[in-house]
CSV table of C-alpha atoms in Angstrom, one decimal:
chain,number,residue,atom,x,y,z
A,120,MET,CA,0.0,0.0,0.1
A,121,THR,CA,1.3,3.3,-1.2
A,122,GLY,CA,0.2,7.0,-0.9
A,123,PRO,CA,-0.9,9.1,2.1
A,124,LEU,CA,-2.9,6.2,3.6
A,125,ALA,CA,0.3,4.1,3.8
A,126,ASN,CA,2.1,6.8,5.5
A,127,ILE,CA,-0.6,7.3,8.0
A,128,LEU,CA,-0.8,3.6,8.8
A,129,TYR,CA,3.0,3.6,9.1
A,130,PHE,CA,3.1,6.4,11.7
A,131,TYR,CA,-0.1,5.4,13.4
A,132,PRO,CA,1.7,3.3,16.4
A,133,MET,CA,4.0,6.2,17.0
A,134,ILE,CA,1.0,8.8,17.0
A,135,ARG,CA,-0.8,6.5,19.4
A,136,THR,CA,2.1,6.3,21.8
A,137,MET,CA,2.8,10.1,21.6
A,138,SER,CA,-1.0,10.8,22.3
A,139,ARG,CA,-0.9,8.4,25.4
A,140,LEU,CA,2.2,10.3,26.6
A,141,MET,CA,0.5,13.7,26.0
A,142,VAL,CA,-2.6,12.5,27.8
A,143,PHE,CA,-0.5,11.2,30.8
A,144,LEU,CA,1.6,14.4,30.9
A,145,LEU,CA,-1.6,16.6,30.9
A,146,VAL,CA,-3.1,14.4,33.8
A,147,PHE,CA,0.2,14.6,35.6
A,148,LEU,CA,0.5,18.4,35.3
A,149,SER,CA,-3.2,18.9,36.1
A,150,GLY,CA,-2.8,16.8,39.4
A,151,LEU,CA,0.3,18.7,40.2
A,152,GLN,CA,-1.4,22.0,39.8
A,153,SER,CA,-4.4,20.7,41.9
A,154,GLN,CA,-1.9,19.6,44.7
A,155,ARG,CA,-0.4,23.1,44.6
A,156,ALA,CA,-3.7,24.8,44.8
A,157,TYR,CA,-4.7,22.4,47.7
A,158,ALA,CA,-1.5,23.2,49.5
A,159,GLN,CA,-2.2,27.0,49.1
A,160,SER,CA,-5.7,26.5,50.3
A,161,VAL,CA,-4.5,24.7,53.4
A,162,LYS,CA,-1.8,27.3,53.9
A,163,GLN,CA,-4.4,30.1,53.8
A,164,ILE,CA,-6.8,28.4,56.1
A,165,LYS,CA,-3.9,28.0,58.6
A,166,ARG,CA,-3.1,31.7,58.2
A,167,THR,CA,-6.6,32.7,58.7
A,168,SER,CA,-7.0,30.6,61.7
A,169,PHE,CA,-3.8,32.0,63.2
A,170,SER,CA,-4.8,35.5,62.5
A,171,ARG,CA,-8.2,34.9,64.0
A,172,MET,CA,-6.6,33.2,67.0
A,173,HIS,CA,-4.3,36.4,67.4
A,174,SER,CA,-6.8,39.0,66.4
A,175,GLN,CA,-7.6,42.0,68.6
A,176,GLU,CA,-11.2,41.6,67.7
A,177,PRO,CA,-13.4,39.5,69.9
A,178,ASP,CA,-15.3,36.4,68.7
A,179,SER,CA,-18.5,37.7,67.4
A,180,ASN,CA,-20.3,34.6,68.7
A,181,TYR,CA,-19.6,35.8,72.2
A,182,VAL,CA,-19.3,39.6,72.0
A,183,LYS,CA,-21.1,42.2,69.7
A,184,THR,CA,-19.0,45.3,69.1
A,185,TYR,CA,-20.6,48.7,68.3
A,186,LYS,CA,-18.0,50.3,66.0
A,187,ASN,CA,-18.2,54.1,65.2
A,188,LYS,CA,-21.2,54.5,67.7
A,189,LEU,CA,-21.1,57.2,70.3
A,190,MET,CA,-22.5,56.1,73.7
A,191,ILE,CA,-24.0,58.8,75.8
A,192,ALA,CA,-25.4,57.9,79.2
A,193,LEU,CA,-26.9,59.9,82.3
A,194,VAL,CA,-24.9,58.7,85.3
A,195,GLY,CA,-25.9,59.0,89.0
A,196,THR,CA,-23.5,57.9,91.7
A,197,ARG,CA,-23.5,57.5,95.5
A,198,LYS,CA,-20.0,57.6,96.9
A,199,PHE,CA,-18.8,55.8,100.0
A,200,GLN,CA,-15.3,56.6,101.4
A,201,HIS,CA,-13.4,56.2,104.6
A,202,ILE,CA,-10.0,57.0,106.0
A,203,THR,CA,-9.1,54.9,109.0
A,204,LEU,CA,-6.0,55.5,111.2
A,205,SER,CA,-4.8,53.0,113.8
A,206,THR,CA,-1.7,51.8,115.6
A,207,LEU,CA,-0.1,48.4,114.7
A,208,GLY,CA,-1.3,45.9,117.1
A,209,SER,CA,-4.0,47.9,118.6
A,210,HIS,CA,-7.7,47.5,118.2
A,211,ASP,CA,-8.4,51.4,118.5
A,212,ASN,CA,-9.0,53.1,115.2
A,213,LEU,CA,-10.2,56.4,114.2
A,214,ARG,CA,-12.4,56.6,111.1
A,215,TYR,CA,-13.1,59.6,109.0
A,216,MET,CA,-15.9,59.7,106.5
A,217,PRO,CA,-17.3,62.4,104.2
A,218,ASN,CA,-20.8,63.5,104.1
A,219,ASN,CA,-21.5,61.3,101.1
A,220,PRO,CA,-23.3,63.4,98.5
A,221,SER,CA,-25.1,62.2,95.6
A,222,ALA,CA,-23.5,63.1,92.2
A,223,PHE,CA,-24.8,63.3,88.8
A,224,GLY,CA,-23.1,63.7,85.4
A,225,ALA,CA,-22.5,62.0,82.1
A,226,GLY,CA,-20.7,59.1,80.6
A,227,PHE,CA,-19.3,59.1,77.0
A,228,SER,CA,-17.9,56.2,75.2
A,229,TYR,CA,-16.6,55.8,71.8
A,230,ASN,CA,-14.9,52.6,70.4
A,231,TRP,CA,-12.3,51.9,73.1
A,232,LEU,CA,-12.2,55.1,74.9
A,233,SER,CA,-14.6,56.0,77.8
A,234,LEU,CA,-15.0,59.0,80.2
A,235,ASP,CA,-17.2,59.5,83.2
A,236,LEU,CA,-17.6,62.9,84.9
A,237,THR,CA,-19.8,63.5,87.9
A,238,LEU,CA,-20.3,66.4,90.2
A,239,LYS,CA,-22.0,66.9,93.7
A,240,PHE,CA,-25.7,67.3,93.7
A,241,PRO,CA,-26.3,69.1,97.0
A,242,TYR,CA,-30.1,68.9,97.1
A,243,LEU,CA,-30.0,65.1,97.7
A,244,THR,CA,-27.3,65.3,100.5
A,245,ARG,CA,-28.7,64.9,104.0
A,246,MET,CA,-27.7,65.7,107.5
A,247,TYR,CA,-25.6,68.8,106.7
A,248,ASP,CA,-26.1,70.0,110.4
A,249,LYS,CA,-24.8,66.5,111.8
A,250,LYS,CA,-22.1,65.6,109.3
A,251,GLY,CA,-21.0,68.8,107.8
A,252,ASP,CA,-20.5,69.8,104.1
A,253,THR,CA,-18.3,67.7,101.7
A,254,ASP,CA,-17.0,68.7,98.2
A,255,ILE,CA,-16.3,65.8,96.0
A,256,PHE,CA,-15.1,65.7,92.4
A,257,ARG,CA,-14.6,62.4,90.4
A,258,ILE,CA,-13.5,61.5,87.0
A,259,ARG,CA,-12.8,58.1,85.5
A,260,LEU,CA,-10.9,57.5,82.1
A,261,GLY,CA,-10.7,54.1,80.4
A,262,TYR,CA,-8.9,52.9,77.4
A,263,ASN,CA,-9.6,49.2,76.8
A,264,LYS,CA,-8.8,46.7,74.2
A,265,PRO,CA,-9.8,43.1,74.2
A,266,LYS,CA,-6.3,42.2,75.5
A,267,ILE,CA,-5.3,45.3,77.5
A,268,TRP,CA,-7.7,46.8,80.0
A,269,LEU,CA,-6.5,50.2,81.3
A,270,THR,CA,-8.6,52.4,83.8
A,271,THR,CA,-7.7,55.6,85.7
A,272,LEU,CA,-9.7,57.1,88.5
A,273,MET,CA,-9.1,60.5,90.2
A,274,GLN,CA,-11.0,61.9,93.1
A,275,MET,CA,-10.7,64.9,95.3
A,276,CYS,CA,-12.6,65.2,98.5
A,277,ARG,CA,-12.7,68.0,101.1
A,278,GLY,CA,-14.6,67.9,104.4
A,279,PHE,CA,-14.8,64.8,106.8
A,280,TYR,CA,-16.5,63.9,110.1
A,281,ILE,CA,-15.5,61.4,112.8
A,282,HIS,CA,-17.8,58.5,112.2
A,283,ASN,CA,-17.0,56.3,115.2
A,284,ILE,CA,-16.9,59.1,117.9
A,285,GLN,CA,-19.0,56.9,120.2
A,286,LYS,CA,-16.0,54.4,120.3
A,287,PHE,CA,-14.0,57.0,122.2
A,288,ASP,CA,-16.9,58.9,123.9
A,289,PRO,CA,-20.0,56.7,124.3
A,290,GLU,CA,-22.0,59.6,125.7
A,291,TRP,CA,-21.1,62.0,122.9
A,292,PHE,CA,-24.5,62.4,121.5
A,293,GLN,CA,-26.1,63.1,124.9
A,294,TYR,CA,-24.6,66.6,125.0
A,295,ASN,CA,-23.9,66.9,121.1
A,296,ASP,CA,-26.2,67.2,118.3
A,297,ALA,CA,-23.6,66.6,115.5
A,298,TYR,CA,-20.5,64.5,114.8
A,299,PRO,CA,-17.0,66.1,115.2
A,300,VAL,CA,-16.5,67.8,111.8
A,301,ARG,CA,-13.2,68.4,110.1
A,302,PRO,CA,-13.7,70.7,107.0
A,303,ASP,CA,-10.0,71.2,106.8
A,304,ILE,CA,-9.2,67.6,105.8
A,305,LEU,CA,-8.4,67.3,102.1
A,306,ASN,CA,-7.9,63.9,100.3
A,307,PHE,CA,-6.8,63.5,96.8
A,308,SER,CA,-6.5,60.0,95.2
A,309,TRP,CA,-5.2,58.7,91.9
A,310,TYR,CA,-5.6,55.0,91.0
A,311,THR,CA,-4.6,53.4,87.7
A,312,SER,CA,-4.8,49.7,86.9
A,313,LEU,CA,-3.6,47.8,83.8
A,314,TYR,CA,-4.5,44.2,83.1
A,315,TYR,CA,-3.9,41.6,80.5
A,316,SER,CA,-7.0,39.4,79.6
A,317,PHE,CA,-6.2,35.7,78.8
A,318,ASN,CA,-9.7,34.8,77.3
A,319,ASN,CA,-9.8,38.1,75.3
A,320,ARG,CA,-11.7,36.5,72.4
A,321,ASN,CA,-14.7,35.6,74.5
A,322,ILE,CA,-15.0,38.5,77.0
A,323,THR,CA,-13.9,42.2,77.1
A,324,TYR,CA,-13.9,44.9,79.6
A,325,GLN,CA,-16.5,46.8,77.7
A,326,SER,CA,-18.9,43.8,77.4
A,327,SER,CA,-18.6,43.1,81.1
A,328,LEU,CA,-19.8,46.7,81.9
A,329,GLY,CA,-22.3,46.7,79.0
A,330,TRP,CA,-21.3,49.9,77.4
A,331,GLU,CA,-19.2,49.8,74.1
A,332,GLN,CA,-20.0,46.1,73.6
A,333,ARG,CA,-22.6,43.6,74.4
A,334,GLN,CA,-21.9,40.1,75.8
A,335,LYS,CA,-23.8,37.5,73.9
A,336,LYS,CA,-22.8,34.4,75.8
A,337,SER,CA,-21.6,33.6,79.4
A,338,ALA,CA,-17.8,33.8,79.7
A,339,GLY,CA,-15.1,34.6,82.0
A,340,THR,CA,-11.3,35.3,82.0
A,341,PHE,CA,-8.3,35.5,84.2
A,342,LEU,CA,-6.5,38.8,84.4
A,343,LEU,CA,-2.8,39.7,85.3
A,344,GLY,CA,-1.3,43.0,85.6
A,345,GLY,CA,-0.5,45.8,88.1
A,346,SER,CA,-1.8,49.0,89.6
A,347,VAL,CA,-0.5,52.3,91.0
A,348,PHE,CA,-2.1,54.3,93.8
A,349,ALA,CA,-1.1,57.8,94.9
A,350,ASN,CA,-2.7,59.3,97.9
A,351,TYR,CA,-2.4,62.9,99.4
A,352,LEU,CA,-3.9,63.7,102.7
A,353,SER,CA,-3.6,67.1,104.5
A,354,ALA,CA,-5.2,68.8,107.5
A,355,ASP,CA,-4.7,72.1,109.3
A,356,SER,CA,-4.2,70.3,112.5
A,357,SER,CA,-3.2,66.8,113.6
A,358,MET,CA,-5.3,63.9,112.0
A,359,VAL,CA,-5.7,62.6,115.5
A,360,PRO,CA,-7.4,65.1,117.8
A,361,GLU,CA,-5.5,66.0,121.0
A,362,GLU,CA,-8.2,64.5,123.2
A,363,PHE,CA,-7.7,61.1,121.5
A,364,GLY,CA,-3.9,61.2,121.6
A,365,GLU,CA,-3.6,58.6,124.4
A,366,TYR,CA,-5.1,55.8,122.1
A,367,PHE,CA,-2.4,56.4,119.3
A,368,ASN,CA,1.3,56.5,119.2
A,369,GLU,CA,3.1,59.6,118.2
A,370,ASP,CA,3.6,58.6,114.6
A,371,MET,CA,-0.1,59.2,114.0
A,372,ASN,CA,0.2,62.9,114.6
A,373,LEU,CA,0.1,63.8,111.0
A,374,THR,CA,-0.9,67.0,109.2
A,375,GLU,CA,0.2,65.8,105.8
A,376,GLN,CA,1.0,62.6,104.1
A,377,PHE,CA,1.8,61.6,100.6
A,378,ASN,CA,1.7,57.8,99.9
A,379,LEU,CA,2.8,56.1,96.6
A,380,GLN,CA,2.5,52.4,96.0
A,381,TYR,CA,2.6,50.1,93.1
A,382,GLY,CA,2.6,46.3,92.4
A,383,ILE,CA,1.2,43.2,90.9
A,384,ASN,CA,-2.5,42.4,90.7
A,385,CYS,CA,-4.3,39.2,89.4
A,386,GLY,CA,-7.9,38.4,89.2
A,387,TYR,CA,-11.0,37.0,87.5
A,388,VAL,CA,-14.1,38.4,85.9
A,389,HIS,CA,-17.1,36.5,84.7
A,390,THR,CA,-20.3,37.7,83.0
A,391,PHE,CA,-23.5,35.6,83.3
A,392,LEU,CA,-26.2,36.0,80.6
A,393,LEU,CA,-29.5,35.8,82.6
A,394,SER,CA,-31.5,36.4,79.3
A,395,LYS,CA,-30.7,37.7,75.8
A,396,TYR,CA,-30.1,41.2,77.1
A,397,LEU,CA,-30.1,40.8,80.9
A,398,TYR,CA,-26.6,40.1,82.4
A,399,LEU,CA,-24.7,40.0,85.6
A,400,SER,CA,-21.0,40.6,85.8
A,401,LEU,CA,-18.6,39.9,88.8
A,402,CYS,CA,-15.0,40.5,89.3
A,403,ILE,CA,-12.2,40.7,91.9
A,404,TYR,CA,-8.6,41.8,91.5
A,405,PRO,CA,-6.4,41.5,94.7
A,406,GLY,CA,-2.7,42.6,94.6
A,407,ILE,CA,0.4,43.2,96.7
A,408,HIS,CA,2.0,46.7,96.6
A,409,TYR,CA,5.4,48.2,97.4
A,410,GLN,CA,4.9,51.5,99.1
A,411,THR,CA,6.7,54.7,100.0
A,412,ALA,CA,5.4,57.5,102.3
A,413,HIS,CA,6.3,61.1,103.2
A,414,GLN,CA,5.0,62.4,106.3
A,415,ILE,CA,4.8,65.9,108.1
A,416,SER,CA,3.8,66.3,111.8
A,417,PRO,CA,2.1,69.4,113.3
A,418,LEU,CA,5.3,70.8,114.5
A,419,GLY,CA,6.9,70.5,110.9
A,420,GLY,CA,8.8,67.4,111.4
A,421,LYS,CA,9.3,65.4,108.3
A,422,ARG,CA,9.7,61.6,107.9
A,423,ASP,CA,10.3,59.5,104.8
A,424,ILE,CA,9.3,55.8,104.8
A,425,SER,CA,10.1,53.2,102.2
A,426,GLY,CA,10.5,49.5,101.8
A,427,ASP,CA,7.1,48.5,103.3
A,428,PHE,CA,4.4,46.5,101.6
A,429,GLY,CA,0.7,47.2,101.4
A,430,SER,CA,-2.3,45.6,99.7
A,431,VAL,CA,-5.0,46.6,97.3
A,432,THR,CA,-8.3,44.8,96.4
A,433,GLU,CA,-10.6,45.9,93.7
A,434,ALA,CA,-14.2,44.3,93.2
A,435,ARG,CA,-17.0,45.1,91.0
A,436,ALA,CA,-20.7,43.8,90.4
A,437,VAL,CA,-22.7,44.9,87.5
A,438,LEU,CA,-26.4,44.2,86.9
A,439,GLY,CA,-27.6,45.5,83.6
A,440,TYR,CA,-29.8,45.4,80.5
A,441,ASN,CA,-28.1,45.9,77.1
A,442,THR,CA,-29.8,46.1,73.7
A,443,ASP,CA,-28.5,47.2,70.3
A,444,LYS,CA,-29.8,50.8,71.0
A,445,TYR,CA,-30.3,51.4,74.7
A,446,TYR,CA,-28.5,50.2,77.8
A,447,GLY,CA,-28.8,50.7,81.5
A,448,GLY,CA,-28.0,49.2,84.9
A,449,VAL,CA,-26.3,49.6,88.3
A,450,THR,CA,-22.8,49.1,89.2
A,451,PHE,CA,-21.2,48.7,92.6
A,452,ASN,CA,-17.4,49.1,92.6
A,453,GLU,CA,-15.1,48.9,95.6
A,454,ILE,CA,-11.3,49.7,96.1
A,455,GLY,CA,-9.8,48.8,99.5
A,456,ILE,CA,-6.1,50.1,100.0
A,457,LEU,CA,-4.1,49.2,103.0
A,458,HIS,CA,-0.9,51.0,103.9
A,459,PHE,CA,1.6,50.0,106.7
A,460,PRO,CA,4.0,52.9,107.2
A,461,GLU,CA,6.1,51.5,110.0
A,462,ASN,CA,4.0,51.4,113.3
A,463,THR,CA,0.9,52.9,111.8
A,464,ILE,CA,-1.9,51.6,109.6
A,465,LEU,CA,-3.6,53.8,107.2
A,466,THR,CA,-6.7,52.4,105.3
A,467,ASN,CA,-8.4,54.0,102.4
A,468,GLY,CA,-11.6,52.6,101.3
A,469,TYR,CA,-13.7,53.7,98.1
A,470,ALA,CA,-16.9,52.5,96.9
A,471,PHE,CA,-19.2,53.7,94.4
A,472,LEU,CA,-22.9,52.8,93.6
A,473,LYS,CA,-23.7,54.0,90.0
A,474,PHE,CA,-26.9,54.0,88.0
A,475,PHE,CA,-26.7,54.6,84.3
A,476,VAL,CA,-29.1,54.8,81.3
A,477,GLY,CA,-27.7,55.3,77.9
A,478,ARG,CA,-28.2,55.3,74.2
A,479,ARG,CA,-26.0,54.5,71.2
A,480,PHE,CA,-25.8,56.9,68.3
A,481,ASN,CA,-24.6,55.7,65.0
A,482,LEU,CA,-21.9,57.9,63.4
A,483,GLU,CA,-21.3,55.9,60.3
A,484,PRO,CA,-23.6,58.2,58.1
A,485,LEU,CA,-21.3,61.2,59.2
A,486,PHE,CA,-18.1,59.2,58.2
A,487,LYS,CA,-19.6,58.3,54.8
A,488,ASN,CA,-20.5,61.9,54.1
A,489,ARG,CA,-17.0,63.1,54.9
A,490,ARG,CA,-15.6,60.3,52.6
A,491,HIS,CA,-17.9,61.4,49.8
A,492,SER,CA,-16.9,65.0,50.1
A,493,ASN,CA,-13.3,64.3,50.2
A,494,SER,CA,-13.4,62.1,47.0
């Protein structure tokens, strides 16, 4: 057989072999490409899982975040404070308290920044004639991310009375109508705490309070960090009145003291969902502090103290109702600070009962209008 047909038949076995080789090569390259795509997909999934695991954003299944929303709340507070002086090893103590006025103000929150400002509301303060007048100013500033919780509290208080006067004079009120009042005593306090949250994906500082975020499932976290406390106390005469001097050693005769302490704190916070919007949050942060103190006596003598240790404990309970637009509740917060300047014990206690009702305002349209106007 001659001609084109003979040539085709001659080359047919070779063409068939080459075709099989081409098909095999195509299948091999296709499989190799699929393997590479699969490896890239697995790598991308691992990267996504890693980034989610280390993301600053909380898990949306547990926490709902209200970004670009301004939270404004009406805030009412009732403050409780005491300054207690005693001698180491003695059961006698002298307790000063302010005539706790009610205060009203406003709370503002935007993303991770929050600010509370309250001022005295004198019309709700009782027993001026028995406990004297007290001026209190308080401000709280918070900057909190899911991993880092930072809070600063500053308070100024002037005007105290001796709360436990009957311990030293059981018959005091038989011939007196009022407590012994010390309008000259001034106390300024500054407290800052910084914590790292271990379970920061499932619970945040804001969601535990119910302001910038909303807790969707019950969760808790351990906290580790530290705190700094600075306290300034001054009076025109000795903090221990002369008639009570026999109960205390001479080191308690102070007209001025500045105390600085700092240390390590650890704690735990847990938020319980009682219903979809109703929640209860509880927390406690104890700590050990290293402290220094500078004291001035009525005669002008000065004394510097360092190397002692004190303690600080902060506890908080929040019961609130939190929806996407409105939120409100009541918070009880207590900070107890214990100093041991040599032979004396000075205790500062701060407690705040706060009521708040607020609303969230969406600022997204404002940002969109600005972006359109700039484009």
